[in-house]
């Protein structure tokens, strides 16, 4: 919160928030509430989302994007520079990277930089969990996932905040990903993961999340 309070303060110093800071300070209930307020504020005209800039990086499959917006209630401008570089996986690094810059809307002065890899995963999943909270049956307790990368872990944890998950089914083509995903879900939620073909996952799920960079259809009507 120190970054928010610094808005408009003369001579205030830049705040840097690391991924480790986010892990220590940001919990799911608070994040779900913040994302809900963002959606409500946007609908009420208290903020706006600007056009997205998309481009290619130097690598063959390196994609880069800038997403930005304005919050009139603080007041602040913000942008997230995101990168998707799948070659990072072979380097032992995350394929997705995100950095957020917050700017004072009155002075134009930047006041915070957020290393947002972890926060971006949580934020994306929190928005999906809100959709599940509002749209899924109250007794929905079987989650289906198409894709088992890092974001799929965030999705499962977030949805477990709004529905009492009993089973998780998942589809992925990578055996190594299965092992890693199952271990992380067990550690986070104490649930085992059943792996199956996409059709069985879809037919068995109460809630379905597709979380994959695939450009080909994976689920049919």
Short mmCIF file of C-alpha atoms in Angstrom, two decimals:
data_model
loop_
_atom_site.label_atom_id
_atom_site.label_comp_id
_atom_site.label_asym_id
_atom_site.label_seq_id
_atom_site.Cartn_x
_atom_site.Cartn_y
_atom_site.Cartn_z
CA UNK A 1 0.00 0.00 0.00
CA UNK A 2 2.96 2.35 0.42
CA UNK A 3 3.17 2.66 -3.37
CA UNK A 4 -0.46 3.80 -3.60
CA UNK A 5 -0.04 6.30 -0.75
CA UNK A 6 2.97 7.80 -2.54
CA UNK A 7 0.81 9.13 -5.39
CA UNK A 8 1.07 12.89 -5.61
CA UNK A 9 3.54 13.16 -2.72
CA UNK A 10 6.31 15.65 -3.61
CA UNK A 11 9.75 14.10 -3.60
CA UNK A 12 8.44 10.64 -2.76
CA UNK A 13 10.79 7.81 -3.66
CA UNK A 14 10.24 5.07 -6.19
CA UNK A 15 8.89 1.82 -4.74
CA UNK A 16 10.09 -1.54 -6.04
CA UNK A 17 7.95 -4.61 -5.35
CA UNK A 18 9.59 -7.97 -6.06
CA UNK A 19 7.99 -11.33 -6.80
CA UNK A 20 8.98 -12.41 -3.28
CA UNK A 21 7.23 -9.33 -1.85
CA UNK A 22 4.09 -10.31 -3.74
CA UNK A 23 4.22 -13.89 -2.46
CA UNK A 24 4.48 -12.63 1.12
CA UNK A 25 1.92 -9.83 0.94
CA UNK A 26 -0.84 -10.79 -1.51
CA UNK A 27 -3.44 -13.33 -0.41
CA UNK A 28 -6.27 -14.76 -2.46
CA UNK A 29 -9.24 -13.22 -0.54
CA UNK A 30 -7.76 -9.71 -0.78
CA UNK A 31 -6.88 -10.18 -4.45
CA UNK A 32 -10.35 -11.45 -5.37
CA UNK A 33 -11.84 -8.40 -3.68
CA UNK A 34 -9.46 -6.05 -5.50
CA UNK A 35 -10.20 -7.60 -8.90
CA UNK A 36 -13.94 -7.39 -8.23
CA UNK A 37 -13.60 -3.69 -7.37
CA UNK A 38 -11.66 -3.18 -10.61
CA UNK A 39 -14.45 -4.68 -12.71
CA UNK A 40 -17.11 -2.68 -10.85
CA UNK A 41 -15.10 0.54 -11.11
CA UNK A 42 -14.53 0.00 -14.82
CA UNK A 43 -18.26 -0.53 -15.37
CA UNK A 44 -19.01 2.68 -13.43
CA UNK A 45 -16.58 4.74 -15.47
CA UNK A 46 -14.04 5.10 -12.67
CA UNK A 47 -11.29 3.78 -14.89
CA UNK A 48 -10.48 2.86 -18.46
CA UNK A 49 -8.45 0.31 -20.37
CA UNK A 50 -6.28 1.53 -23.24
CA UNK A 51 -5.51 -0.20 -26.51
CA UNK A 52 -3.15 -3.16 -26.29
CA UNK A 53 0.20 -3.02 -28.08
CA UNK A 54 1.36 -6.38 -29.44
CA UNK A 55 4.66 -7.11 -31.15
CA UNK A 56 7.27 -9.81 -31.76
CA UNK A 57 10.56 -10.05 -29.96
CA UNK A 58 13.80 -11.19 -31.51
CA UNK A 59 13.11 -14.93 -31.18
CA UNK A 60 10.92 -16.90 -33.55
CA UNK A 61 8.17 -17.41 -30.94
CA UNK A 62 8.94 -14.48 -28.66
CA UNK A 63 5.82 -12.32 -28.30
CA UNK A 64 5.67 -9.02 -26.46
CA UNK A 65 2.70 -6.93 -25.34
CA UNK A 66 1.93 -3.77 -23.38
CA UNK A 67 -1.40 -3.50 -21.59
CA UNK A 68 -2.29 -0.28 -19.83
CA UNK A 69 -5.08 1.61 -18.14
CA UNK A 70 -6.13 4.39 -15.81
CA UNK A 71 -7.64 4.37 -12.33
CA UNK A 72 -9.32 7.71 -11.61
CA UNK A 73 -9.90 6.90 -7.94
CA UNK A 74 -6.20 6.89 -6.95
CA UNK A 75 -5.41 8.63 -9.47
CA UNK A 76 -2.84 6.56 -11.34
CA UNK A 77 -1.86 5.24 -14.73
CA UNK A 78 -0.41 1.78 -15.08
CA UNK A 79 1.13 -0.42 -17.72
CA UNK A 80 2.18 -4.03 -17.80
CA UNK A 81 4.92 -5.12 -20.18
CA UNK A 82 4.51 -8.82 -20.78
CA UNK A 83 6.67 -11.25 -22.70
CA UNK A 84 6.10 -14.84 -23.83
CA UNK A 85 9.33 -16.64 -24.71
CA UNK A 86 8.80 -20.43 -24.74
CA UNK A 87 12.53 -20.98 -25.31
CA UNK A 88 12.98 -19.90 -21.68
CA UNK A 89 11.72 -23.27 -20.50
CA UNK A 90 14.90 -24.93 -21.78
CA UNK A 91 16.88 -22.31 -19.85
CA UNK A 92 15.08 -23.16 -16.61
CA UNK A 93 13.23 -19.83 -16.69
CA UNK A 94 9.50 -19.01 -16.87
CA UNK A 95 8.07 -18.67 -20.38
CA UNK A 96 5.96 -15.69 -19.26
CA UNK A 97 7.45 -12.55 -17.73
CA UNK A 98 5.60 -9.43 -16.59
CA UNK A 99 6.66 -6.05 -15.27
CA UNK A 100 4.22 -3.38 -14.10
CA UNK A 101 4.95 0.36 -13.96
CA UNK A 102 2.66 2.72 -12.00
CA UNK A 103 2.59 6.42 -12.89
CA UNK A 104 1.12 9.37 -10.99
CA UNK A 105 -1.74 10.67 -13.16
CA UNK A 106 -1.31 14.22 -11.81
CA UNK A 107 2.42 14.65 -12.34
CA UNK A 108 3.35 11.92 -14.81
CA UNK A 109 5.99 10.72 -12.37
CA UNK A 110 6.53 6.95 -12.04
CA UNK A 111 6.16 5.87 -8.43
CA UNK A 112 6.32 2.07 -8.43
CA UNK A 113 7.78 -0.83 -10.38
CA UNK A 114 6.35 -4.28 -9.72
CA UNK A 115 8.06 -7.52 -10.72
CA UNK A 116 4.74 -9.01 -11.71
CA UNK A 117 5.38 -12.60 -12.83
CA UNK A 118 3.70 -14.13 -9.78
CA UNK A 119 1.12 -11.36 -9.45
CA UNK A 120 0.11 -11.69 -13.11
CA UNK A 121 -0.54 -15.40 -12.66
CA UNK A 122 -2.66 -14.69 -9.59
CA UNK A 123 -4.51 -11.79 -11.22
CA UNK A 124 -5.43 -13.78 -14.33
CA UNK A 125 -6.68 -16.68 -12.24
CA UNK A 126 -8.56 -14.40 -9.84
CA UNK A 127 -10.54 -12.89 -12.71
CA UNK A 128 -11.48 -16.38 -13.87
CA UNK A 129 -12.41 -17.40 -10.34
CA UNK A 130 -14.81 -14.46 -10.12
CA UNK A 131 -16.48 -15.68 -13.31
CA UNK A 132 -16.79 -19.14 -11.75
CA UNK A 133 -18.21 -17.66 -8.55
CA UNK A 134 -20.92 -15.79 -10.45
CA UNK A 135 -21.73 -18.29 -13.20
CA UNK A 136 -21.00 -21.86 -12.08
CA UNK A 137 -23.49 -24.01 -10.17
CA UNK A 138 -23.14 -23.62 -6.39
CA UNK A 139 -22.41 -27.35 -6.08
CA UNK A 140 -19.78 -27.44 -8.85
CA UNK A 141 -16.87 -29.42 -7.43
CA UNK A 142 -15.11 -31.04 -10.42
CA UNK A 143 -12.57 -28.85 -12.20
CA UNK A 144 -11.36 -29.68 -15.69
CA UNK A 145 -8.16 -28.17 -17.08
CA UNK A 146 -6.89 -28.24 -20.65
CA UNK A 147 -3.20 -27.44 -20.22
CA UNK A 148 -1.02 -28.00 -17.16
CA UNK A 149 1.58 -25.25 -17.22
CA UNK A 150 2.30 -22.68 -14.53
CA UNK A 151 -0.91 -20.75 -15.14
CA UNK A 152 -3.01 -23.89 -14.68
CA UNK A 153 -1.72 -24.13 -11.11
CA UNK A 154 -2.86 -20.58 -10.38
CA UNK A 155 -6.25 -21.33 -11.95
CA UNK A 156 -6.87 -24.39 -9.78
CA UNK A 157 -5.87 -22.58 -6.58
CA UNK A 158 -8.02 -19.54 -7.41
CA UNK A 159 -11.10 -21.57 -8.28
CA UNK A 160 -10.68 -23.55 -5.06
CA UNK A 161 -11.29 -20.22 -3.27
CA UNK A 162 -14.83 -19.98 -4.66
CA UNK A 163 -15.93 -23.61 -5.03
CA UNK A 164 -15.23 -26.65 -2.81
CA UNK A 165 -13.25 -28.68 -5.33
CA UNK A 166 -13.41 -32.44 -4.90
CA UNK A 167 -11.77 -33.62 -8.15
CA UNK A 168 -9.38 -32.16 -10.68
CA UNK A 169 -9.08 -33.64 -14.17
CA UNK A 170 -6.47 -32.39 -16.60
CA UNK A 171 -5.27 -32.96 -20.16
CA UNK A 172 -1.72 -32.38 -21.36
CA UNK A 173 0.56 -34.04 -23.89
CA UNK A 174 3.76 -33.60 -21.88
CA UNK A 175 4.55 -36.38 -19.34
CA UNK A 176 7.06 -34.15 -17.50
CA UNK A 177 4.41 -31.46 -17.13
CA UNK A 178 2.02 -34.00 -15.62
CA UNK A 179 4.43 -34.94 -12.86
CA UNK A 180 5.27 -31.35 -12.01
CA UNK A 181 1.64 -30.19 -12.13
CA UNK A 182 0.38 -33.05 -9.96
CA UNK A 183 3.02 -32.36 -7.32
CA UNK A 184 2.20 -28.65 -7.17
CA UNK A 185 -1.56 -29.25 -6.92
CA UNK A 186 -1.05 -31.79 -4.16
CA UNK A 187 1.14 -29.33 -2.24
CA UNK A 188 -1.26 -26.40 -2.71
CA UNK A 189 -4.66 -28.07 -2.40
CA UNK A 190 -4.09 -31.59 -1.11
CA UNK A 191 -5.87 -33.00 -4.18
CA UNK A 192 -4.70 -35.63 -6.63
CA UNK A 193 -4.97 -34.94 -10.37
CA UNK A 194 -6.56 -37.38 -12.80
CA UNK A 195 -5.07 -37.10 -16.28
CA UNK A 196 -7.24 -37.96 -19.28
CA UNK A 197 -7.90 -37.13 -22.91
CA UNK A 198 -9.50 -33.71 -23.50
CA UNK A 199 -12.94 -35.13 -24.35
CA UNK A 200 -13.19 -37.01 -21.06
CA UNK A 201 -12.00 -33.96 -19.15
CA UNK A 202 -14.66 -31.79 -20.80
CA UNK A 203 -17.48 -34.29 -20.31
CA UNK A 204 -16.63 -34.88 -16.65
CA UNK A 205 -16.04 -31.30 -15.53
CA UNK A 206 -18.43 -28.93 -13.78
CA UNK A 207 -16.05 -26.06 -14.53
CA UNK A 208 -13.68 -26.10 -17.53
CA UNK A 209 -10.58 -23.92 -17.88
CA UNK A 210 -8.54 -23.86 -21.08
CA UNK A 211 -5.07 -22.58 -20.27
CA UNK A 212 -2.79 -23.17 -23.22
CA UNK A 213 -1.05 -21.08 -25.94
CA UNK A 214 -2.37 -23.48 -28.61
CA UNK A 215 -3.79 -21.79 -31.70
CA UNK A 216 -5.67 -24.90 -32.82
CA UNK A 217 -9.12 -25.83 -31.46
CA UNK A 218 -8.88 -28.19 -28.49
CA UNK A 219 -12.54 -28.39 -27.47
CA UNK A 220 -15.43 -28.91 -29.86
CA UNK A 221 -19.17 -28.37 -29.38
#
